[in-house]
Structure formats: C-alpha cells, structure tokens
Amino acid sequence: MDKVIKIEDKEYPKLLKEIGNDAPKKLYYKGKWNSDIFENCLAVVGSRHLTSYGKKITEQFVTEIAALGITIVSGFMYGGDEAAHSATVRIGGRTIAVMPCGIDIIHPEYQEGLYNEILEKNGLIISELEGKFLPVNWTYARRNRIVAGLSKAILIVEAGLNSGSLITAKYAKKYGRKIFAVPGQITSEVSKGTIQLIKEGAQVATEPGDILKYYNLSPVKTSLTKQNLALSKEEQKIIEQLKREPMEADIIARTLNVSVVKIGATLSLMQLKGFINQESGKYYVN
Amino acid sequence: MSQHNEVGKIGEEIARKFLEKAGYKIIEQNYKTKYSEIDLIVKKGENLVFVEVRTKVGEHFGTPEETINNKKMRKLRGNAVAYAIIKKWNDSFGIDAICIVLKPDYTVERLNHYENIIS
Amino acid sequence: MLIKVPSVVNLGLETIKVDVEVNLANRGLPGFEIVGLPDKAIDESKERVRAAISSSGVDFPSKKITVNLAPADIQKEGSIYDLPIAVGILSSVLQFSIPDKSLFLGELSFDGSLRHTKGALLMALFAKEFGFLNIFVPKDSANEAGAVKGIKVFPVENLIQLAGYFLKRKNIEPVVYHKILNEISTPVEFDMREVLGQEQAKRAMEIAAAGSHNIIMMGSPGSGKTMLARALPGILPPLNETESLEVTKIYSVAGNIQPGGSLITARQFRAPHHTASLVGLIGGGTRPSPGEVSLAHRGVLFLDEFNEFPHNVMEAMRQPLEDGYLTISRSKKRVMYPANFMLVASANPCPCGYLNHPKKDCVCTLRQIKKYQKRISGPILDRIDLHIAILPVDTTEFSNNQKNSELLESSKIIKQRVILAKIRQEKRFEKDSIQSNAQMKNTHIKKYCKLTKDIENLLHTASIKFQLSARSYMKTIKVARTIADLEGAEEIAVSHMAEALQYKPKIYDTV
C-alpha cells in the first residue's frame, strides 16, 4: 500500500499548491506525514562537485538553521544535497529529501545509510513518481521544481553555470521565493553559478543570520571560547604573519628566516594549543 | 554491552568528581534530548563547557583518545550548538574531552583533561 | 683421459662447487657432448669452445669428447663453463697440468678471447672460504674478484695466453688486492643546495636518511618530487666494507657490474617505472635474477607515481619491506636475495594532480579525491614513517640573499649530521638484531624511546587533534627518536616530538 498524498487532500503542503498548475498531483512518501514539517522550509542545494569550502559552509549554515527548527529540503544527490541532509540529521533536525525517481528506489543507492537516518529523525522522503521508476535526465528537473515549491526560500552554496542547482533557483524565482547565494572565489568553477545569481539579484548570504532573519529568527550569538594562553615571541611573530596571509610551513620559515626545524616544532605545538589550524597545506589563525 | 555501559558510567562519575574538585559547576549530566546526548555540561565562571568523557580499561586495544575521531567531533560541535540555541545561551562555550584509563580493578590509571579540543 | 676442472655455480647468492669433467676417448666416433643438466646456452657453449680453440691455433681434437658438469641435479648457468671446458680439452691436447686448488670461470668468444662474465666476485669469496688458492677469470671480471684478500686472481685475456701460462712460457700477473677506498666521490645528480625552497621536504629527507625511514611525497606533477628523490643519495653515508661486498655480490650475479668494474662503494638509486614487470621488480625469472628491490639493497628504491603500481606488485613488496630480504621459490631450490632498501614513494594528491596547487585549480570532486587517496592505502603505506607534501616553488621569487643564505645547506653538511646519527644508532642497537630506528619494534621503542609525562600528554592531545591512529603514534615516536639523534640528544625532548608531528600521515590511514 503506497503512502500517497493527493493534491486535493488537506494535508497537501500549502506552499507547493501555490505554484499552480505545475504542482504535482500526487506525492508518494516514506516516513510519518506531519503537516508541521512543511511550515518553515528552506531549500538547500549545492553542486554535485562540492568543494571542501562548499562542504564546510553548507555544514555551518545548515547546523545553525536546522537547530532552530527550520526544515531543510533538498534532492538527496551526492555533493551539496548530501551535505545538507547529513548536517541536518547530525544535529537532530528534520529534512525532506525529494527523489528524482520512484518512491521505492534509493538513488544514489550507496547513500542508504543517510536515507534511513532521515526517516529516523522524523524527516520525509518524497517523490512524484511511484514504484521503482528509474531516474532519467528529465526527472531531475521536475524534482527540482518540487524542492523549490515546498520552500519559502532557497540557499545555493555552490553551483556551476548551467547546473541543476541553477535550475532549482530558476523555479524558486518563478514561484516568487527568496533566493540566497553564497559567494565563493571568482576563479572557482562551482562559484560561477552562485555569482551569476548574485548579479541577477539574489541576496548574498555570508552567515546563517542572513537567512534566519528572513524566517524571523535570530541567530545564535554563541561562539567557541577563545584561548587565552600566553604566546611566546616566536609564536606571536607567526600569528602576525598568518593574520596577514595563511601560508605553508616552508614559506613561514623563509619569510621569518628561521630554520624549518624550529618552525615545524613551533607550528605543531601551536596547533595542539588551538591557536592555529592547518588546511589544504596552509596554516591559518583560528 | 552492559560492561561497556558500566565502564562508561564509572568514567563519567570519575570525570564529574574531577571537574567538581577543579572548581567547575555541574549543570547537566548525561543530557539526553531527542537530538543528542552530551556527557557533562559544566560551567566555570562565565564559561560554559561541554565535556565528552571517554573511558577504557587498559590501553591494549587502543587509547580512549583514539576514539574521538573527526565525525565524533563534528557531532559534538553540533550537539553543543543545539543546546546553546535551546537554552538561549548568548555567550561563548567550549568543548573539552576527558580521557580516562582504568586499571583492571577500575581504579584510575590516568586521567587527562583536554581543553578546547575543537577550535 | 679424464681431466677435472673445478668451477662453481651461483644459485642466487649461494655458491656451490661444480666439477667440469672432460673426457677425451680414443675409441668411438669423434664427437663433442655435454651432459649434466645444461640449459640451451650450454649447448651453444660447444660452438664457442670449438671456435675459440681453433682460433687459438690449436686443432680441435677429433676424439670423442664428453663433458660432464657435476653435480648433475643442479641447474647451471649458460656461458660461464666455456673456460673450464676449453682448459680441460687443451690440457689434454697440449699436455699441461692444471694447478691444484684452482677455480675457473668465463665465457669465450669465437676468437679465443674471454668476455666479462657474471659472478666472479662470488667465486672469489667461495675460493677464499673453501681454501682455494687461485681463480682464473676473464680480465674484465677480474677487478671485482680482486676485492677478496688471500687468493690469487688471474685475469685471463684469451686462451693462447692461458695456455702459454700453463706451459710456463708466458706469465699472467694476478690482480693486486685493493682495499676499499674510504670515499669515492660518485657523481650525485643533485646537491641539496640546488633545491630551492622545499625546506620541510629536505629536512624530511635528512630524517629519512638518518633513521632509514621510508618516506612518501605527495605533490602535483612538476613540483620537484623526482629532483628531491635524486638528491637523496648525496646525503647518505658511503657503504661500509660489509655492505659494499653485499651490494657488489648482488650486482655481480645480476650481471650489472661494468667490465673492469670493481667494488661498488656508493649507495645505489633505483627508480623502476610503474609498468615494470613483477619479476623485474621483485626478482625471478629462470636464473633467478635479483630484482630492483635487491639492486636497491642498502640504497634507495624510488617508486614514482606510487599509486600506479599494480596491487600484486605492492603485495609482493611486503616481504622485503618487512624482513629486508626476498625469497624466490624455484622447482629445485629456494633462493634468497637481500633487499634492505630505503623506500621513497611519490604520488599525486588527487586524480588531476593539482589539489592545493597555488596556481592551478583542482577539478576533482571530493568523492574522486577520497577514492583516489584510498587507493594509496595498504600494506606499503603501513611501512612508511614520513609523509611530506611537496608544493611547487616559484624560484623567481627567491632573492639573491635567500639563494646564498646559510640556511641553504649543501649535501655534504647534511651528510655529516646523518653520519653522526647513524653512528648513534649503531651504538644503540649493538646488542640488537636491528640497525636503524626505522626498524624498531614495540619492544625496542619501549626500551630506547622513554618519554616524559609531558611528551606523552602531547602525543595524546595530538591523537585527538590530528586523528593519529595507534600505528601513526608509534611511527611518530620513531621519527622523534631520529630527530633527537640528529641533534645529538640522548633523551627525546618536546621539540623533537613536536617536529616529528609535522611528518605524520596526512592521507587516508586505516588502523
């Protein structure tokens, strides 16, 4: 017995109905249907070729937003969608995954763990298609309209030009929903799409608060405690350098004209004390 | 499974006593919500600290420190943020870890308190 | 008439005596047969011996000649018995006697001259050990044999000369025993001073050299990984006497010693391509011959594009990396070759190669990167103690000041520190069966790497912050021990451990 909500049912999500003729006549689902999950939805879409920057941003934003009770809607694709769903379930929030295939298939199938977690944490899996309908290129675009249709606003973290994420943004625009885009490096392929959106009028989002405001919620002002241990002279010099520009060990050694033996030991200790971190080979101040 | 929980509980008690002795005020112990579980939430002065306790009997099968991996740390951070939001905590908070190694008779071999493990 | 001409066979590095029995019978049809399980090359030996004797102006006897290579059940190599066979025949024809306690080995050319032949050194060592006084080998192979004291090594140019010697008409001067020279300055491809930038990488190489730690470099194409690897032999101490003999033996058996070449005194640098065959890398084949891992014995084995090497090859490398030798099984015998080398591996950080490149963008997805790095894991990575990231250096950015800075050390200076560190290890492991810090097992670590409480706590914190696995934990301690040795410190200090943490595994590391 398929679980299905028809457009004429009173449980059918209001916002989705508002898109008019485009609205799916039937919604198959897995999980426990609960109308309040649709009250405050934010679509979070991101590139399949998500970079580590994109992943970090998605996690940071989604963690705070979902923690305040907003439902995260996405498409369960690997990359940006996966990061959004994962961050939500990790914090115990609710997320809706809209599938581009029949309700009885998990696609991509290796994300089965995440699929089950979404349901465990009171989320929903939704599809317009029944049974074991396999995904094809047009089912993705159709799915995107549902993602946009369910949500008050959409957040795009990374997107290439002509990507699926931009299609979802287009739908959001069509349905009059608010569009938030995160700027990235202008040379990055996966930021070209988000930058285009910004040029076309999307709102720039650089912190979760930018989006929470739209939902009339105030962001958490809390942050991690800063260390207040004393810094040695060498450590101070290094911090000054890194504040100007994150750099690799070799370059720090060269710039400060200190042997890399000493620098290496100092950098390790500073990392352990929490003053600096290393990412992508470069050290930066915390 | 019961032994595992027993060791964990003993460790949490030891950690709690240790923190109290060090001047921390215990706010919550074994804080469980439908979202998450936090071992100890304590306060020292104006600082709110979330403490994860890891206990092992002997180090033959690895140290308790090793059990704190990236995934766990991300979860801890998420739990901490969630709690802070619910309790409307507007100041800063920290995440510490206490790793305990017990001797076979469950007395303490060593206890290490790591402050601010997530920066 | 039966003449016995003593020779040897080398099975791997094991030498066994062979008796070349030459019988010339007056009865029976003239003929020339060789028995004793020869391979095809020995059949060809007949042609060479016949032609060489004729070229020397001696009529090949029309008798029934039978040669037996005893013992019969050991597979013998092809061309080295040319000389003993010819000597046997000539001694009958020309009526001379072969001096007692002599060994013969050598390949003949059609014109009667002797060609450089494999294994002369091993025969010389065998001669010394088993009380032989003289060995007769081709002139071009005599120098390597000359490294053995206490025997007379006769360099033979051709059959006429040898016959003349035995007939006491000519003289052949034995090769003078030469001691190993203390330092033969072998041309090193790169001096560390020529490598601009890459400070941490150079330091990592120094640590690797000092403690014989295996090291892996991760970097984009063209970032300088190969150059660094090739500069490494320049900071390695020269081979000592024992090591030199070991290496020369292997090279002798492999046929890798140049004609006229003597002892090998420099650490060898081997860089097989990832398309090399399993046999080429590990050893094997019909003889079986030593592979690259043995040719790198006491030296450096550089595996460039490490992740391109097929899995079966990586699996086969387990034994040499673990034990320092290789066992190759043949149907009749088991051959052991030493393979105690320093492994230097290099790899790209991701499929496109440009992850974290300062100028080029990486076009790989996170998934691709994870998958790629996962492939690098495995039995070999387990044995690598040092991990270093290599980023390309823009040498135009270097001011003249920086190029002449004191901090830019030459290989010679670095080598001095490395040698001192090695001496400390020699002393430390005097009563143990290992020679270097890298070889330490848990028992050695417990004994020689006592850590203060402070340092233990540091390591524990690092466990959490850096996600160190138990194995990495141990590796870091070993590296810290070497760093302390380089500084001449008896105890491991916090600074040593802190620096050691810089070289921790940064790529996918399973526990």
Short mmCIF file of N, CA and C in Angstrom, two decimals, chain C residues 70-200:
data_model
loop_
_atom_site.label_atom_id
_atom_site.label_comp_id
_atom_site.label_asym_id
_atom_site.label_seq_id
_atom_site.Cartn_x
_atom_site.Cartn_y
_atom_site.Cartn_z
N ALA C 70 79.26 -31.73 -13.09
CA ALA C 70 78.74 -32.37 -11.88
C ALA C 70 78.66 -31.34 -10.74
N PRO C 71 77.71 -31.44 -9.84
CA PRO C 71 76.68 -32.47 -9.76
C PRO C 71 75.58 -32.27 -10.80
N ALA C 72 74.96 -33.36 -11.23
CA ALA C 72 74.04 -33.32 -12.35
C ALA C 72 72.71 -32.66 -12.01
N ASP C 73 72.29 -32.72 -10.72
CA ASP C 73 70.92 -32.31 -10.45
C ASP C 73 70.75 -30.82 -10.18
N ILE C 74 71.78 -30.03 -10.38
CA ILE C 74 71.62 -28.58 -10.18
C ILE C 74 71.62 -27.88 -11.54
N GLN C 75 70.65 -27.01 -11.74
CA GLN C 75 70.55 -26.26 -12.98
C GLN C 75 71.71 -25.28 -13.03
N LYS C 76 72.49 -25.33 -14.10
CA LYS C 76 73.64 -24.44 -14.16
C LYS C 76 73.46 -23.37 -15.21
N GLU C 77 74.15 -22.26 -14.98
CA GLU C 77 74.05 -21.15 -15.93
C GLU C 77 74.80 -21.43 -17.19
N GLY C 78 74.49 -20.68 -18.23
CA GLY C 78 74.98 -20.98 -19.56
C GLY C 78 76.45 -20.86 -19.85
N SER C 79 76.93 -19.62 -19.94
CA SER C 79 78.20 -19.47 -20.64
C SER C 79 79.44 -19.54 -19.77
N ILE C 80 79.28 -19.62 -18.44
CA ILE C 80 80.49 -19.49 -17.62
C ILE C 80 81.41 -20.71 -17.67
N TYR C 81 80.91 -21.82 -18.19
CA TYR C 81 81.75 -23.02 -18.21
C TYR C 81 82.58 -23.17 -19.47
N ASP C 82 82.48 -22.17 -20.37
CA ASP C 82 83.31 -22.20 -21.59
C ASP C 82 84.77 -22.41 -21.23
N LEU C 83 85.26 -21.57 -20.32
CA LEU C 83 86.68 -21.62 -19.98
C LEU C 83 87.11 -22.96 -19.38
N PRO C 84 86.44 -23.43 -18.32
CA PRO C 84 86.85 -24.72 -17.76
C PRO C 84 86.80 -25.86 -18.78
N ILE C 85 85.80 -25.84 -19.65
CA ILE C 85 85.72 -26.89 -20.67
C ILE C 85 86.92 -26.79 -21.61
N ALA C 86 87.19 -25.57 -22.08
CA ALA C 86 88.31 -25.37 -23.01
C ALA C 86 89.63 -25.75 -22.36
N VAL C 87 89.78 -25.36 -21.10
CA VAL C 87 91.01 -25.68 -20.38
C VAL C 87 91.17 -27.20 -20.27
N GLY C 88 90.07 -27.87 -20.01
CA GLY C 88 90.12 -29.33 -19.90
C GLY C 88 90.59 -29.96 -21.19
N ILE C 89 90.02 -29.49 -22.31
CA ILE C 89 90.39 -30.04 -23.62
C ILE C 89 91.84 -29.71 -23.93
N LEU C 90 92.22 -28.45 -23.73
CA LEU C 90 93.57 -28.01 -24.06
C LEU C 90 94.63 -28.74 -23.23
N SER C 91 94.28 -28.96 -21.97
CA SER C 91 95.27 -29.61 -21.11
C SER C 91 95.57 -31.01 -21.61
N SER C 92 94.58 -31.63 -22.22
CA SER C 92 94.82 -32.96 -22.78
C SER C 92 95.62 -32.85 -24.07
N VAL C 93 95.25 -31.91 -24.93
CA VAL C 93 95.91 -31.76 -26.23
C VAL C 93 97.34 -31.25 -26.09
N LEU C 94 97.50 -30.23 -25.24
CA LEU C 94 98.81 -29.59 -25.14
C LEU C 94 99.66 -30.18 -24.02
N GLN C 95 99.05 -31.13 -23.30
CA GLN C 95 99.81 -31.79 -22.25
C GLN C 95 100.32 -30.86 -21.17
N PHE C 96 99.44 -30.10 -20.57
CA PHE C 96 99.86 -29.37 -19.37
C PHE C 96 98.93 -29.75 -18.23
N SER C 97 99.44 -29.55 -17.01
CA SER C 97 98.58 -29.88 -15.86
C SER C 97 98.04 -28.61 -15.22
N ILE C 98 96.87 -28.75 -14.69
CA ILE C 98 96.20 -27.60 -14.05
C ILE C 98 96.66 -27.53 -12.60
N PRO C 99 97.05 -26.34 -12.17
CA PRO C 99 97.50 -26.22 -10.78
C PRO C 99 96.39 -26.62 -9.80
N ASP C 100 96.83 -27.15 -8.68
CA ASP C 100 95.91 -27.57 -7.62
C ASP C 100 95.13 -26.40 -7.06
N LYS C 101 93.98 -26.70 -6.47
CA LYS C 101 93.18 -25.70 -5.77
C LYS C 101 92.95 -24.44 -6.60
N SER C 102 92.52 -24.67 -7.84
CA SER C 102 92.22 -23.54 -8.71
C SER C 102 90.78 -23.64 -9.20
N LEU C 103 90.15 -22.47 -9.42
CA LEU C 103 88.80 -22.43 -9.96
C LEU C 103 88.80 -21.67 -11.29
N PHE C 104 87.95 -22.10 -12.19
CA PHE C 104 87.89 -21.46 -13.50
C PHE C 104 86.48 -21.02 -13.83
N LEU C 105 86.38 -19.86 -14.51
CA LEU C 105 85.06 -19.36 -14.89
C LEU C 105 85.25 -18.38 -16.03
N GLY C 106 84.39 -18.48 -17.04
CA GLY C 106 84.47 -17.46 -18.08
C GLY C 106 83.79 -17.83 -19.37
N GLU C 107 83.29 -16.84 -20.07
CA GLU C 107 82.65 -17.05 -21.37
C GLU C 107 83.68 -16.75 -22.46
N LEU C 108 83.70 -17.63 -23.50
CA LEU C 108 84.64 -17.44 -24.59
C LEU C 108 83.99 -16.78 -25.78
N SER C 109 84.80 -16.02 -26.51
CA SER C 109 84.35 -15.52 -27.80
C SER C 109 84.89 -16.44 -28.87
N PHE C 110 84.35 -16.32 -30.06
CA PHE C 110 84.81 -17.19 -31.15
C PHE C 110 86.30 -17.03 -31.41
N ASP C 111 86.85 -15.83 -31.12
CA ASP C 111 88.26 -15.63 -31.44
C ASP C 111 89.19 -16.05 -30.31
N GLY C 112 88.64 -16.70 -29.30
CA GLY C 112 89.51 -17.20 -28.23
C GLY C 112 89.66 -16.26 -27.06
N SER C 113 89.15 -15.05 -27.18
CA SER C 113 89.30 -14.13 -26.05
C SER C 113 88.17 -14.37 -25.05
N LEU C 114 88.40 -13.91 -23.81
CA LEU C 114 87.39 -14.11 -22.76
C LEU C 114 86.53 -12.88 -22.56
N ARG C 115 85.23 -13.09 -22.38
CA ARG C 115 84.30 -11.99 -22.18
C ARG C 115 83.96 -11.84 -20.70
N HIS C 116 83.65 -10.61 -20.33
CA HIS C 116 83.22 -10.30 -18.97
C HIS C 116 82.05 -11.22 -18.59
N THR C 117 82.16 -11.85 -17.44
CA THR C 117 81.16 -12.84 -17.03
C THR C 117 80.63 -12.55 -15.64
N LYS C 118 79.37 -12.89 -15.41
CA LYS C 118 78.75 -12.65 -14.11
C LYS C 118 79.33 -13.55 -13.04
N GLY C 119 79.31 -13.04 -11.85
CA GLY C 119 79.54 -13.90 -10.68
C GLY C 119 80.99 -14.11 -10.25
N ALA C 120 81.92 -13.33 -10.83
CA ALA C 120 83.34 -13.55 -10.49
C ALA C 120 83.60 -13.30 -9.01
N LEU C 121 82.97 -12.27 -8.47
CA LEU C 121 83.19 -11.94 -7.07
C LEU C 121 82.76 -13.09 -6.16
N LEU C 122 81.61 -13.68 -6.50
CA LEU C 122 81.12 -14.76 -5.65
C LEU C 122 82.06 -15.95 -5.67
N MET C 123 82.61 -16.19 -6.86
CA MET C 123 83.55 -17.31 -6.95
C MET C 123 84.78 -17.02 -6.11
N ALA C 124 85.22 -15.76 -6.13
CA ALA C 124 86.39 -15.39 -5.34
C ALA C 124 86.12 -15.59 -3.85
N LEU C 125 84.95 -15.19 -3.40
CA LEU C 125 84.60 -15.35 -1.98
C LEU C 125 84.52 -16.82 -1.62
N PHE C 126 83.98 -17.58 -2.55
CA PHE C 126 83.86 -19.03 -2.33
C PHE C 126 85.26 -19.64 -2.23
N ALA C 127 86.15 -19.19 -3.14
CA ALA C 127 87.51 -19.71 -3.14
C ALA C 127 88.17 -19.47 -1.80
N LYS C 128 88.03 -18.24 -1.31
CA LYS C 128 88.66 -17.91 -0.03
C LYS C 128 88.10 -18.77 1.08
N GLU C 129 86.78 -18.91 1.09
CA GLU C 129 86.15 -19.62 2.19
C GLU C 129 86.52 -21.10 2.21
N PHE C 130 86.65 -21.68 1.01
CA PHE C 130 86.87 -23.13 0.97
C PHE C 130 88.30 -23.51 0.64
N GLY C 131 89.24 -22.58 0.84
CA GLY C 131 90.65 -22.93 0.74
C GLY C 131 91.20 -23.10 -0.65
N PHE C 132 90.59 -22.44 -1.65
CA PHE C 132 91.19 -22.48 -2.97
C PHE C 132 92.23 -21.37 -3.07
N LEU C 133 93.26 -21.59 -3.84
CA LEU C 133 94.35 -20.61 -3.88
C LEU C 133 94.27 -19.69 -5.08
N ASN C 134 93.81 -20.23 -6.20
CA ASN C 134 93.81 -19.45 -7.43
C ASN C 134 92.45 -19.46 -8.09
N ILE C 135 92.09 -18.31 -8.72
CA ILE C 135 90.93 -18.35 -9.61
C ILE C 135 91.34 -17.72 -10.92
N PHE C 136 90.83 -18.31 -12.00
CA PHE C 136 91.11 -17.81 -13.34
C PHE C 136 89.81 -17.29 -13.93
N VAL C 137 89.78 -15.96 -14.17
CA VAL C 137 88.55 -15.35 -14.68
C VAL C 137 88.87 -14.41 -15.83
N PRO C 138 87.86 -14.02 -16.62
CA PRO C 138 88.12 -13.08 -17.70
C PRO C 138 88.72 -11.79 -17.14
N LYS C 139 89.59 -11.17 -17.91
CA LYS C 139 90.28 -9.95 -17.46
C LYS C 139 89.28 -8.90 -16.98
N ASP C 140 88.18 -8.71 -17.75
CA ASP C 140 87.22 -7.68 -17.42
C ASP C 140 86.43 -7.98 -16.14
N SER C 141 86.50 -9.22 -15.70
CA SER C 141 85.77 -9.57 -14.48
C SER C 141 86.72 -9.68 -13.30
N ALA C 142 88.01 -9.45 -13.56
CA ALA C 142 88.99 -9.70 -12.51
C ALA C 142 88.97 -8.67 -11.39
N ASN C 143 88.65 -7.43 -11.74
CA ASN C 143 88.72 -6.39 -10.72
C ASN C 143 87.73 -6.60 -9.58
N GLU C 144 86.56 -7.08 -9.91
CA GLU C 144 85.58 -7.27 -8.82
C GLU C 144 86.07 -8.40 -7.91
N ALA C 145 86.70 -9.43 -8.53
CA ALA C 145 87.21 -10.54 -7.72
C ALA C 145 88.39 -10.08 -6.89
N GLY C 146 89.06 -9.05 -7.36
CA GLY C 146 90.24 -8.56 -6.67
C GLY C 146 89.94 -7.94 -5.32
N ALA C 147 88.68 -7.81 -4.98
CA ALA C 147 88.33 -7.24 -3.69
C ALA C 147 88.50 -8.26 -2.58
N VAL C 148 88.77 -9.48 -2.93
CA VAL C 148 88.90 -10.53 -1.92
C VAL C 148 90.37 -10.78 -1.63
N LYS C 149 90.70 -10.68 -0.37
CA LYS C 149 92.11 -10.86 0.01
C LYS C 149 92.43 -12.33 0.21
N GLY C 150 93.68 -12.71 -0.07
CA GLY C 150 94.11 -14.06 0.30
C GLY C 150 94.04 -15.07 -0.81
N ILE C 151 93.61 -14.67 -1.99
CA ILE C 151 93.64 -15.61 -3.11
C ILE C 151 94.30 -14.92 -4.29
N LYS C 152 94.74 -15.71 -5.25
CA LYS C 152 95.35 -15.13 -6.44
C LYS C 152 94.30 -15.09 -7.53
N VAL C 153 94.05 -13.88 -8.04
CA VAL C 153 93.06 -13.71 -9.11
C VAL C 153 93.80 -13.47 -10.42
N PHE C 154 93.70 -14.43 -11.34
CA PHE C 154 94.39 -14.32 -12.62
C PHE C 154 93.46 -13.76 -13.68
N PRO C 155 93.79 -12.59 -14.24
CA PRO C 155 92.94 -12.02 -15.29
C PRO C 155 93.32 -12.59 -16.65
N VAL C 156 92.45 -13.39 -17.24
CA VAL C 156 92.79 -14.07 -18.49
C VAL C 156 92.23 -13.30 -19.68
N GLU C 157 93.13 -13.02 -20.64
CA GLU C 157 92.67 -12.29 -21.82
C GLU C 157 92.16 -13.24 -22.89
N ASN C 158 92.94 -14.28 -23.16
CA ASN C 158 92.49 -15.23 -24.16
C ASN C 158 93.12 -16.60 -23.89
N LEU C 159 92.70 -17.58 -24.67
CA LEU C 159 93.14 -18.95 -24.46
C LEU C 159 94.64 -19.12 -24.70
N ILE C 160 95.15 -18.44 -25.75
CA ILE C 160 96.59 -18.58 -26.05
C ILE C 160 97.41 -18.16 -24.84
N GLN C 161 97.00 -17.05 -24.25
CA GLN C 161 97.73 -16.53 -23.08
C GLN C 161 97.70 -17.54 -21.95
N LEU C 162 96.51 -18.10 -21.72
CA LEU C 162 96.36 -19.02 -20.60
C LEU C 162 97.17 -20.30 -20.83
N ALA C 163 97.08 -20.79 -22.07
CA ALA C 163 97.85 -21.99 -22.39
C ALA C 163 99.32 -21.71 -22.20
N GLY C 164 99.74 -20.53 -22.68
CA GLY C 164 101.14 -20.14 -22.53
C GLY C 164 101.54 -20.13 -21.07
N TYR C 165 100.64 -19.66 -20.22
CA TYR C 165 100.95 -19.60 -18.79
C TYR C 165 101.14 -21.00 -18.22
N PHE C 166 100.21 -21.88 -18.58
CA PHE C 166 100.30 -23.24 -18.04
C PHE C 166 101.50 -23.99 -18.59
N LEU C 167 101.94 -23.60 -19.80
CA LEU C 167 103.11 -24.24 -20.37
C LEU C 167 104.38 -23.55 -19.91
N LYS C 168 104.19 -22.64 -18.98
CA LYS C 168 105.28 -21.88 -18.38
C LYS C 168 106.07 -21.09 -19.40
N ARG C 169 105.41 -20.69 -20.47
CA ARG C 169 106.07 -19.86 -21.46
C ARG C 169 105.70 -18.41 -21.29
N LYS C 170 104.53 -18.17 -20.69
CA LYS C 170 104.09 -16.79 -20.51
C LYS C 170 103.79 -16.56 -19.04
N ASN C 171 103.70 -15.29 -18.68
CA ASN C 171 103.33 -15.00 -17.30
C ASN C 171 102.02 -14.19 -17.25
N ILE C 172 101.19 -14.50 -16.31
CA ILE C 172 100.00 -13.66 -16.07
C ILE C 172 100.09 -13.13 -14.65
N GLU C 173 100.09 -11.83 -14.53
CA GLU C 173 100.18 -11.23 -13.20
C GLU C 173 98.81 -11.28 -12.52
N PRO C 174 98.76 -11.82 -11.33
CA PRO C 174 97.49 -11.81 -10.61
C PRO C 174 97.10 -10.38 -10.25
N VAL C 175 95.82 -10.14 -10.12
CA VAL C 175 95.32 -8.82 -9.76
C VAL C 175 95.72 -8.49 -8.31
N VAL C 176 96.12 -7.24 -8.13
CA VAL C 176 96.52 -6.84 -6.78
C VAL C 176 95.28 -6.59 -5.93
N TYR C 177 95.28 -7.16 -4.74
CA TYR C 177 94.15 -6.93 -3.84
C TYR C 177 94.06 -5.45 -3.49
N HIS C 178 92.91 -4.86 -3.68
CA HIS C 178 92.79 -3.45 -3.33
C HIS C 178 91.76 -3.28 -2.23
N LYS C 179 92.17 -2.54 -1.23
CA LYS C 179 91.25 -2.23 -0.14
C LYS C 179 90.17 -1.28 -0.66
N ILE C 180 89.10 -1.25 0.06
CA ILE C 180 88.03 -0.33 -0.33
C ILE C 180 88.48 1.09 0.01
N LEU C 181 88.38 1.98 -0.94
CA LEU C 181 88.71 3.36 -0.67
C LEU C 181 87.64 3.96 0.22
N ASN C 182 88.07 4.86 1.11
CA ASN C 182 87.12 5.40 2.06
C ASN C 182 85.98 6.19 1.44
N GLU C 183 86.28 7.01 0.52
CA GLU C 183 85.18 7.80 -0.06
C GLU C 183 85.43 7.98 -1.54
N ILE C 184 84.67 7.30 -2.32
CA ILE C 184 84.76 7.56 -3.75
C ILE C 184 83.67 8.57 -4.06
N SER C 185 84.08 9.74 -4.51
CA SER C 185 83.05 10.73 -4.78
C SER C 185 82.35 10.34 -6.06
N THR C 186 81.20 9.74 -5.88
CA THR C 186 80.41 9.37 -7.05
C THR C 186 79.60 10.58 -7.47
N PRO C 187 79.48 10.77 -8.75
CA PRO C 187 78.72 11.94 -9.19
C PRO C 187 77.27 11.81 -8.75
N VAL C 188 76.84 12.71 -7.88
CA VAL C 188 75.44 12.71 -7.46
C VAL C 188 74.68 13.65 -8.36
N GLU C 189 73.49 13.26 -8.74
CA GLU C 189 72.73 14.08 -9.68
C GLU C 189 72.45 15.47 -9.17
N PHE C 190 71.99 15.58 -7.95
CA PHE C 190 71.64 16.89 -7.41
C PHE C 190 72.20 17.06 -6.02
N ASP C 191 72.71 18.26 -5.74
CA ASP C 191 73.10 18.59 -4.39
C ASP C 191 71.89 19.25 -3.75
N MET C 192 71.68 19.00 -2.49
CA MET C 192 70.53 19.59 -1.80
C MET C 192 70.53 21.11 -1.91
N ARG C 193 71.72 21.65 -2.04
CA ARG C 193 71.85 23.10 -2.14
C ARG C 193 71.19 23.63 -3.42
N GLU C 194 71.10 22.76 -4.42
CA GLU C 194 70.50 23.18 -5.68
C GLU C 194 68.98 23.22 -5.60
N VAL C 195 68.43 22.57 -4.59
CA VAL C 195 66.98 22.54 -4.47
C VAL C 195 66.54 23.79 -3.71
N LEU C 196 65.91 24.71 -4.41
CA LEU C 196 65.47 25.94 -3.78
C LEU C 196 64.10 25.73 -3.15
N GLY C 197 63.93 26.25 -1.97
CA GLY C 197 62.66 26.06 -1.29
C GLY C 197 62.59 24.64 -0.77
N GLN C 198 61.39 24.09 -0.65
CA GLN C 198 61.18 22.72 -0.19
C GLN C 198 61.92 22.44 1.11
N GLU C 199 61.93 23.41 1.99
CA GLU C 199 62.72 23.26 3.22
C GLU C 199 62.28 22.06 4.04
N GLN C 200 60.95 21.93 4.24
CA GLN C 200 60.49 20.81 5.05
C GLN C 200 60.78 19.48 4.38
#
